[in-house]
Coordinates of C-alpha atoms and ligand atoms in Angstrom, one line a residue:
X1 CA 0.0 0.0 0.0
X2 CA 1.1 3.3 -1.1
X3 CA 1.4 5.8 1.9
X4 CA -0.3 9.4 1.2
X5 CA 0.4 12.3 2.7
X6 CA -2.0 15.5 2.6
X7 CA -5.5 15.5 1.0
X8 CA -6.5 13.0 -1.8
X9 CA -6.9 15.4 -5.3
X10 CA -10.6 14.0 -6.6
X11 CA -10.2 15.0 -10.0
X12 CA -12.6 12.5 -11.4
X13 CA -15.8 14.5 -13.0
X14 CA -18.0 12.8 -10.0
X15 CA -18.1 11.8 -7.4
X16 CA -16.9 15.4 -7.0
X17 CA -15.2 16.5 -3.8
X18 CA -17.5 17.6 -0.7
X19 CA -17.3 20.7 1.4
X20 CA -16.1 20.6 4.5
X21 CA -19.2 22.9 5.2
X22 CA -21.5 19.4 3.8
X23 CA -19.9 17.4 5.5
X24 CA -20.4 19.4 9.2
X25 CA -23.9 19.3 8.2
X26 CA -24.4 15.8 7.4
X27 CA -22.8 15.1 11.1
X28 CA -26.0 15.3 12.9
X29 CA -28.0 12.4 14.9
X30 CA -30.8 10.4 12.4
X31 CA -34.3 12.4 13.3
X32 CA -37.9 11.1 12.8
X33 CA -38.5 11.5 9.9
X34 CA -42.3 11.5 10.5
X35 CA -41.8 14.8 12.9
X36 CA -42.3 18.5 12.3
X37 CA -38.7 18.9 12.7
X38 CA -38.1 16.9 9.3
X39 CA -40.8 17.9 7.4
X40 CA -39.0 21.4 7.6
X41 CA -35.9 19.9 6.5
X42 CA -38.2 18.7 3.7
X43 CA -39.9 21.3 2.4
X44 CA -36.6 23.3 2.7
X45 CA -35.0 20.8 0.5
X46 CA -37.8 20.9 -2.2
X47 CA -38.1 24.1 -2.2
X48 CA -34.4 24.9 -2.4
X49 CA -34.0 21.9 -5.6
X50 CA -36.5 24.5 -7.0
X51 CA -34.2 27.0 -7.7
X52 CA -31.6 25.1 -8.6
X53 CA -33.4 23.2 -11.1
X54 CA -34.9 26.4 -12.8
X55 CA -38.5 25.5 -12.1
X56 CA -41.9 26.1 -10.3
X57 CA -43.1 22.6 -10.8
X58 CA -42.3 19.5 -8.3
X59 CA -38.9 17.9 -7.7
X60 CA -38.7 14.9 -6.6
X61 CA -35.7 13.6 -4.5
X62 CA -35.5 9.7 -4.7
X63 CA -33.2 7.8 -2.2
X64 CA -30.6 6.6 -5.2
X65 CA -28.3 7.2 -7.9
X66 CA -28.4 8.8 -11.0
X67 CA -29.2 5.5 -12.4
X68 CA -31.9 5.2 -10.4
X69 CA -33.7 8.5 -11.8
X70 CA -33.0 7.8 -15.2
X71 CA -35.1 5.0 -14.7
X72 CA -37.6 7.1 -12.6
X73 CA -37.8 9.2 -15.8
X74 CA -38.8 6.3 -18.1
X75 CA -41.2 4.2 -16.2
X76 CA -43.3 7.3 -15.1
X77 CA -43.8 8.7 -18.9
X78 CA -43.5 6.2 -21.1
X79 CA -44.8 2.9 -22.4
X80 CA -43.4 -0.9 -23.4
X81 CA -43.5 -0.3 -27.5
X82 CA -42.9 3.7 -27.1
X83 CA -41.1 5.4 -29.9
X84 CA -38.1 7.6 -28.6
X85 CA -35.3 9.6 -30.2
X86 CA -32.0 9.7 -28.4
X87 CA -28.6 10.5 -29.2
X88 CA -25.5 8.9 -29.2
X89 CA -23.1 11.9 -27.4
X90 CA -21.1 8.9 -25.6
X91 CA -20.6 6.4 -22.5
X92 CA -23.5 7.9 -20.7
X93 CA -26.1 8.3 -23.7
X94 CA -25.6 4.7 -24.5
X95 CA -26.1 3.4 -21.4
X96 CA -29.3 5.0 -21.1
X97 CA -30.5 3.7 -24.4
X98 CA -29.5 0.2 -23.3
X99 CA -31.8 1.0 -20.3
X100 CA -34.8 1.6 -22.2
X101 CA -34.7 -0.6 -24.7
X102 CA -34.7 -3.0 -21.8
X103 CA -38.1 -1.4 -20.4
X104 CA -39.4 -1.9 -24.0
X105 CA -38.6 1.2 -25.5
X106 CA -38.1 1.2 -29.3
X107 CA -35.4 3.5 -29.2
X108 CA -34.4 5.6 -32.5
X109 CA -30.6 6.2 -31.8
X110 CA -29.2 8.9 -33.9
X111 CA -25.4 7.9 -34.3
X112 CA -22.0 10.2 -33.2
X113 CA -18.9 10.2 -33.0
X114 CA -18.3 10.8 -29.0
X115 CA -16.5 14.2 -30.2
X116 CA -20.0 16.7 -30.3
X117 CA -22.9 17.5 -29.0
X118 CA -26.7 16.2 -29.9
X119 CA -27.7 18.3 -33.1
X120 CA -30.3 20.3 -32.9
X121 CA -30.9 20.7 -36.6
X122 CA -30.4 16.8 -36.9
X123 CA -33.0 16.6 -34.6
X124 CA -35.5 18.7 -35.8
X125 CA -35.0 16.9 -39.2
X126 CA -36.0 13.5 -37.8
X127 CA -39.0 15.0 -36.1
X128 CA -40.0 16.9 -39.3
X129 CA -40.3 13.7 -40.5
X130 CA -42.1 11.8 -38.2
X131 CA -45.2 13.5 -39.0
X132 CA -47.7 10.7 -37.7
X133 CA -45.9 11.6 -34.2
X134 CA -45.0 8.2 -33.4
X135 CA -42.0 9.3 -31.2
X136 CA -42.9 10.3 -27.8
X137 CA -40.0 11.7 -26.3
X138 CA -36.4 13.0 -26.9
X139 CA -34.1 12.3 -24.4
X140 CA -30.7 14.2 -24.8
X141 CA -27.7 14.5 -21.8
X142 CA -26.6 17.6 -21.0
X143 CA -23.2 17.3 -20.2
X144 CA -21.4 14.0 -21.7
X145 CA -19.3 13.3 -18.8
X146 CA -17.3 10.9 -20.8
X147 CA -16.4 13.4 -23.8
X148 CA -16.1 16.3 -21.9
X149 CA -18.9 17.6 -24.1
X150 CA -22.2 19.8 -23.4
X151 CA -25.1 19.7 -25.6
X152 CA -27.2 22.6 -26.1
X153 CA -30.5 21.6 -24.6
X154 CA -31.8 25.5 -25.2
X155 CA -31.4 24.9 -29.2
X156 CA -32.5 21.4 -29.3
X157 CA -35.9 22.6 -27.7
X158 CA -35.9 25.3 -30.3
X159 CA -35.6 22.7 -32.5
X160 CA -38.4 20.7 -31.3
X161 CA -40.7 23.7 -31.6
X162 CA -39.8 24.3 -35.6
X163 CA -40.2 20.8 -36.0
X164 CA -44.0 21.6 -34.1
X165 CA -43.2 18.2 -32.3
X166 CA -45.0 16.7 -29.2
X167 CA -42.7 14.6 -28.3
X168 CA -41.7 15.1 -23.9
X169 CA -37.7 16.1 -23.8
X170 CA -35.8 14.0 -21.0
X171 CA -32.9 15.9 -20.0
X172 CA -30.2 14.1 -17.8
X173 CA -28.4 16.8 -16.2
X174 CA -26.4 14.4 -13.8
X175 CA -23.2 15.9 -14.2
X176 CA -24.5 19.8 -15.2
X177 CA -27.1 20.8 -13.0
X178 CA -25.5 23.3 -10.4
X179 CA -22.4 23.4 -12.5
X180 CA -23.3 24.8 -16.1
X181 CA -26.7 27.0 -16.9
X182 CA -29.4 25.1 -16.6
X183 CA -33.3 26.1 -17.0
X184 CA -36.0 23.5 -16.4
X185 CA -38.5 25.8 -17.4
X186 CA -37.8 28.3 -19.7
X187 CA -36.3 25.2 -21.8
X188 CA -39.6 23.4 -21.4
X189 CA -37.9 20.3 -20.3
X190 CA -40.7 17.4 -19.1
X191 CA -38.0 15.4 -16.8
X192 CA -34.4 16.7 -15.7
X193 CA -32.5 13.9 -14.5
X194 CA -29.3 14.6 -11.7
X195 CA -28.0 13.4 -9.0
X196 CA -26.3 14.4 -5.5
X197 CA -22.8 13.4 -6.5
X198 CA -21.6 16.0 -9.1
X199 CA -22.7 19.8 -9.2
X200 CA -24.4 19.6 -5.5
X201 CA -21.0 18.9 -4.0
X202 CA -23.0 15.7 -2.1
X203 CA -21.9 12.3 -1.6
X204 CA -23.5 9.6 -3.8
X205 CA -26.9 8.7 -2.9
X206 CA -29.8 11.2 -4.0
X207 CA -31.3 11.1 -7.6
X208 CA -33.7 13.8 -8.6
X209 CA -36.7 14.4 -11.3
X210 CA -37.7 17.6 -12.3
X211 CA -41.1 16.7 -14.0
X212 CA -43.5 19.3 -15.9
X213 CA -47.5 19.4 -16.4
X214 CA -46.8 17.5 -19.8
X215 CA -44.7 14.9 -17.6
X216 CA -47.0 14.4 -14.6
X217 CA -50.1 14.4 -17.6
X218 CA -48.2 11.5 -19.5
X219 CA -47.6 9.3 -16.0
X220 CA -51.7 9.4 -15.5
X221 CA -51.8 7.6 -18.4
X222 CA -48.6 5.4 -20.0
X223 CA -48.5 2.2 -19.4
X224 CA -45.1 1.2 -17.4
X225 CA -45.3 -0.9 -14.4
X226 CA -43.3 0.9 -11.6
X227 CA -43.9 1.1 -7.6
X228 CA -41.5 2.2 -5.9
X229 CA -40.5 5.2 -8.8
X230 CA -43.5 6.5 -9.2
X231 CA -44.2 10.2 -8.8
X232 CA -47.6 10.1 -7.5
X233 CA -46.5 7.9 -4.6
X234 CA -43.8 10.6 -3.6
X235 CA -45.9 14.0 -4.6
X236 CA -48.6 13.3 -1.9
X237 CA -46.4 13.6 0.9
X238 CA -43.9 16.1 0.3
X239 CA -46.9 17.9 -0.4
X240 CA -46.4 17.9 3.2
X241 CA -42.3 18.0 3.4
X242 CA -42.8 14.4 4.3
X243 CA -42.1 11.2 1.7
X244 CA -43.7 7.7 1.5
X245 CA -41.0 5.8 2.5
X246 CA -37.6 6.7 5.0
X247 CA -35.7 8.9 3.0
X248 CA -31.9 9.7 3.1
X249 CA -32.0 12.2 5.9
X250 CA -28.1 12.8 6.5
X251 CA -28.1 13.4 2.7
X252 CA -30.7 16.1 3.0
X253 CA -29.2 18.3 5.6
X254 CA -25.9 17.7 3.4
X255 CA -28.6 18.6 0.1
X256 CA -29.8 21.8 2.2
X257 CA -26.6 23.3 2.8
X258 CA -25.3 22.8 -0.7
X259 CA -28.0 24.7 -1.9
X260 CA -27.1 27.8 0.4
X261 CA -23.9 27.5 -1.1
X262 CA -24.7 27.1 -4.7
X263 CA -27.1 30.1 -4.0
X264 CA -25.1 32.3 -1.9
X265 CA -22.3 32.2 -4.7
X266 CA -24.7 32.9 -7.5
X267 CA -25.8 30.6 -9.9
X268 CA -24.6 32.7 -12.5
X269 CA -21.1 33.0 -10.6
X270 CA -21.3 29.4 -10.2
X271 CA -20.9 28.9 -14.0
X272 CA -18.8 31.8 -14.5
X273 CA -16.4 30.2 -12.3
X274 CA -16.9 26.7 -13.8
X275 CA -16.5 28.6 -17.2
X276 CA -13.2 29.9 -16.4
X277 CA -11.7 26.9 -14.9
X278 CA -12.6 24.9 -18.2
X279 CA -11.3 27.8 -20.4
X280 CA -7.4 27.7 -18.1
X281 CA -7.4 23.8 -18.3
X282 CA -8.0 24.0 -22.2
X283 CA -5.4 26.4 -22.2
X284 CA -2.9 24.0 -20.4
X285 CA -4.1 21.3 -22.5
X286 CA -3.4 22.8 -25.6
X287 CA 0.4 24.4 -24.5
X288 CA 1.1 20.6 -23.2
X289 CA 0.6 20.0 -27.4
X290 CA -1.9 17.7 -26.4
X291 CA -5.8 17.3 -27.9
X292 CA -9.2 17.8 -26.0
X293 CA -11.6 15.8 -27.0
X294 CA -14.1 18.1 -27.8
X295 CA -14.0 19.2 -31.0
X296 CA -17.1 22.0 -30.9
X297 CA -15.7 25.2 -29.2
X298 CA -19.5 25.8 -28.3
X299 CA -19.7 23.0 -26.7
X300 CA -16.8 22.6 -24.8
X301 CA -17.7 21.5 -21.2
X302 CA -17.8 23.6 -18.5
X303 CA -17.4 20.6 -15.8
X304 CA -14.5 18.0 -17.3
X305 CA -11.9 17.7 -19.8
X306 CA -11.7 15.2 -21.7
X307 CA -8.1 14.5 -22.9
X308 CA -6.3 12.4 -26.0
X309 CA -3.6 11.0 -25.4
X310 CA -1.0 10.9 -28.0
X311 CA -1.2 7.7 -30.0
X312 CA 1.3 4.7 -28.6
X313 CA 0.5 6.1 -24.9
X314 CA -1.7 4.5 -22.2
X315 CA -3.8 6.8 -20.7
X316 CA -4.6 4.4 -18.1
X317 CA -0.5 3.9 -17.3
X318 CA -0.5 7.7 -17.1
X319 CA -3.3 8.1 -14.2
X320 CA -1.6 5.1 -12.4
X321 CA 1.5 7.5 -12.5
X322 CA -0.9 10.4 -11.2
X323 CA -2.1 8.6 -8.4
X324 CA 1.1 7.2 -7.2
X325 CA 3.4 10.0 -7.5
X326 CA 0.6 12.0 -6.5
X327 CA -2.1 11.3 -4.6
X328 CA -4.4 12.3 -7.2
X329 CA -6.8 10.1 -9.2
X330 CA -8.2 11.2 -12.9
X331 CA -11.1 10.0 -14.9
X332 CA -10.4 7.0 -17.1
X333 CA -11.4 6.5 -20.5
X334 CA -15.1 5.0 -20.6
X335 CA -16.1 2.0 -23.1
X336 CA -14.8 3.3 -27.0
X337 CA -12.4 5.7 -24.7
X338 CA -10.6 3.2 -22.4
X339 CA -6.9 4.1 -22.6
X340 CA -7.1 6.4 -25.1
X341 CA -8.3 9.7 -22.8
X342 CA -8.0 11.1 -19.5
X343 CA -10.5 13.2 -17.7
X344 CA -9.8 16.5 -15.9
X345 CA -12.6 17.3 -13.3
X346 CA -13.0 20.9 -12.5
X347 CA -16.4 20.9 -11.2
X348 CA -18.2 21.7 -7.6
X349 CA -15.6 22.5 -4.6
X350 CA -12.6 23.8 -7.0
X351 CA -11.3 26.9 -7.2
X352 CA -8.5 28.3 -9.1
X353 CA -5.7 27.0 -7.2
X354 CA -7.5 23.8 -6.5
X355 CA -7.7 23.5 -10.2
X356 CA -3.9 24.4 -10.9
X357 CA -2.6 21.9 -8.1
X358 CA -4.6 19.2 -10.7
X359 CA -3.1 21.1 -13.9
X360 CA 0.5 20.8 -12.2
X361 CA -0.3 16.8 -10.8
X362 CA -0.9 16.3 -14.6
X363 CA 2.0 18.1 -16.1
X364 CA 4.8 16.3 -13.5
X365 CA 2.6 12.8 -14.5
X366 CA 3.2 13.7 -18.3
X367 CA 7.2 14.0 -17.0
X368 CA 7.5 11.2 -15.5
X369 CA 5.3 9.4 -17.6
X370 CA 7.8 9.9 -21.1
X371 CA 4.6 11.3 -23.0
X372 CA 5.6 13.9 -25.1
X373 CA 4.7 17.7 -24.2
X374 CA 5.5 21.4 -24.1
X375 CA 6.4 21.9 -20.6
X376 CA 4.7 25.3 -19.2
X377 CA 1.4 24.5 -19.5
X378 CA 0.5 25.3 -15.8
X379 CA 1.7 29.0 -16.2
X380 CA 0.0 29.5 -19.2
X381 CA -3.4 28.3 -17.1
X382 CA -2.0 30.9 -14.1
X383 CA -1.3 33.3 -16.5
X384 CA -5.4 32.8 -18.0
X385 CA -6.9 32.8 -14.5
X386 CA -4.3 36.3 -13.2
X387 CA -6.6 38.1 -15.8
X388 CA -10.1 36.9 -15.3
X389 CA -10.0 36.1 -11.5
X390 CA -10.3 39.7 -9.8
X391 CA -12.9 41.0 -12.3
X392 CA -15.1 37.9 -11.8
X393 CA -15.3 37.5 -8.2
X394 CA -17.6 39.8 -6.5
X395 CA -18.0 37.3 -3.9
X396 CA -14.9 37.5 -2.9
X397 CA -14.4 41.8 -3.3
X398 CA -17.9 41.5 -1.2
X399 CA -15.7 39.5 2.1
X400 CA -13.1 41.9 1.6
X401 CA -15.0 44.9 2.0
X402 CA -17.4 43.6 4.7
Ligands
PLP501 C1 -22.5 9.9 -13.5 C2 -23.4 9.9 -14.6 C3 -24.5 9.0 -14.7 C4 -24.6 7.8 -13.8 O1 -24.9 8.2 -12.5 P1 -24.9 7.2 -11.3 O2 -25.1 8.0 -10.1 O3 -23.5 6.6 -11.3 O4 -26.0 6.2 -11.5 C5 -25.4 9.1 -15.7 N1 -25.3 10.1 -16.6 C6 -24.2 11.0 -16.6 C7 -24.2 12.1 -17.6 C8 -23.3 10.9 -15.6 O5 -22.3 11.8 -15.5

């Protein structure tokens, strides 16, 4: 066993890293969760997912992982021999497909290449098409977490509308939400899919659905067996700030103060600051003379970087290196990816120098590793985030002044 000193560098794009300030909150006795005291802590919660998600209508917050939701999604709006429309953006995409094909689903899988986004206007030309409207939903991710890639959910719905389509739109925003802009409503989305894990800085263990009228109106009547996922079950009693079965309660005082946080920063300095990050690792990527993934500047994620390695290189040797030498772990390759890419995380509790211990981790791994690069790739990301940091962090001018 290797021996560590110092804190362990979670790099990986989720789990992401927890704040100390989630942690102390999580570190409370188990209540009753049938007492007034929790249904406070309840209605807090749903309340708070609210804003985060964008949206006036119901969250739901099952006990589970992303996974979980996904599933939540499918069983509550759709039926076995449904028509969907889905998109193959990568690792995650695909897993989701091979989910609903196995509820039944007869899933219309629009190939890529792992390197962009969903296209909107591809979209829009295979629901143009389908003018009988035998597909019933779209169902996009956000944020690819194995490319490193963010689709642009605003256009596709665009795109839905010229098409003057019915279909739902299932959004799964597992790694995005509370890390990149995000807006359940004024996208129309029918279910937004997270999770804890990622953006809300939580350990693994909450999944959440965002559902709209169209959403809860299509679970009245599709035909999908389902007990313990289904939304009517859960909306009576958190009517209440109570739920029908014994939730994760540590995870919801952890979920409530994560929400403070998001919202004290800002939502919109939230993704300004995940914005920035991205933009300095790119620009430490590129010095290095290596490739990101991503090959659609507009879609570049905000969260991750995906990484190529150059050809005749393991990337899986390399993050062994990492985590050796230095006590931090990367994300691997995924499925088509393995050993060909490493992932940078840069999302939830990271900051600039958080982010250029990782970039600097990477750099000495590429050393030691004998994979060629341009050494001075971490100044060039210091020299990014001197310019941009002191304009873009009232927050911080705010503590100094107060
Ligand atoms: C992590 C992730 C998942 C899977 O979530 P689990 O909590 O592991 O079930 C699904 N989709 C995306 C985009 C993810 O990043």
């Amino acid at each position: 066993m290797t021996e560590y000193q110092g804190r362990h560098f979670l790099q990986i794009p989720g789990p992401s890293p927890v704040p100390d300030r989630v942690l102390r909150a999580m570190d409370m006795p188990v209540m009753d969760h049938r007492s007034q005291e929790f249904a406070e802590l309840g209605r807090a919660v749903l309340g708070g997912c609210q804003e985060i998600f964008k949206t006036t209508g119901p969250v739901i917050i099952f006990p589970s992982s992303g996974t979980g939701a996904w599933e939540a999604a499918i069983v509550n709006t759709l039926s076995p021999g449904d028509r969907v429309l889905m998109v193959e953006t990568g690792h995650f995409a695909t897993l989701w497909r091979q989910m609903a094909a196995r509820w039944g689903i007869d899933v219309d899988f629009l190939p890529g290449d792992w390197r962009r986004g969903a296209d909107p206007s591809a979209i829009e030309d295979r629901l143009a098409r389908d003018s009988s409207h035998s597909i019933k939903a779209v169902m996009v991710v956000h944020n690819e977490t194995s490319t490193g890639v963010t689709s642009r959910i605003g256009d596709i719905r665009k795109a839905m509308d010229r098409a003057g389509h019915p279909a739902l739109l299932l959004v799964d925003t597992i790694s995005s939400l509370g890390s990149v802009d995000y807006r359940h409503d004024e996208w129309r989305v029918d279910v937004t899919v997270s999770c804890s894990q990622k953006g809300f800085m939580l350990p693994p263990g909450l999944g959440f659905n965002a559902i709209s009228d169209k959403a809860r109106a299509a679970a009245k009547s599709n035909k999908m067996p389902r007990s313990y996922w289904d939304w009517e079950e859960m909306l009576k009693p958190n009517a209440s700030g109570f739920f029908p079965y014994t939730p994760a309660t540590n995870l919801l005082y952890g979920l409530r103060e994560a929400i403070a946080m998001l919202l004290e920063e800002g939502l919109d300095a939230v993704f300004a600051r995940h914005e920035r990050l991205a933009a300095a690792t790119r620009a430490a990527v590129t010095h290095w003379g290596l490739e990101v993934l991503c090959v659609e500047p507009a879609e570049y994620s905000p969260v991750l970087t995906a990484v190529l390695m150059p050809p005749g290189h393991d990337a899986d040797k390399f993050r062994k290196i990492v985590l050796e030498n230095y006590n931090m772990s990367l994300g691997s390759g995924l499925t088509k990816l393995a050993g060909k890419v490493f992932r940078i995380g840069h999302l939830g509790e990271c900051n600039e120098l958080t982010l250029l211990g990782a970039l600097t981790g990477v750099e000495m791994g590429l050393s030691i590793a004998g994979v060629p690069y341009r050494a001075g790739g971490v100044a060039v990301a210091m020299t990014y985030l001197e310019g941009r940091t002191k304009a873009n962090h009232p927050s911080h001018l705010k503590i100094i002044g107060a």
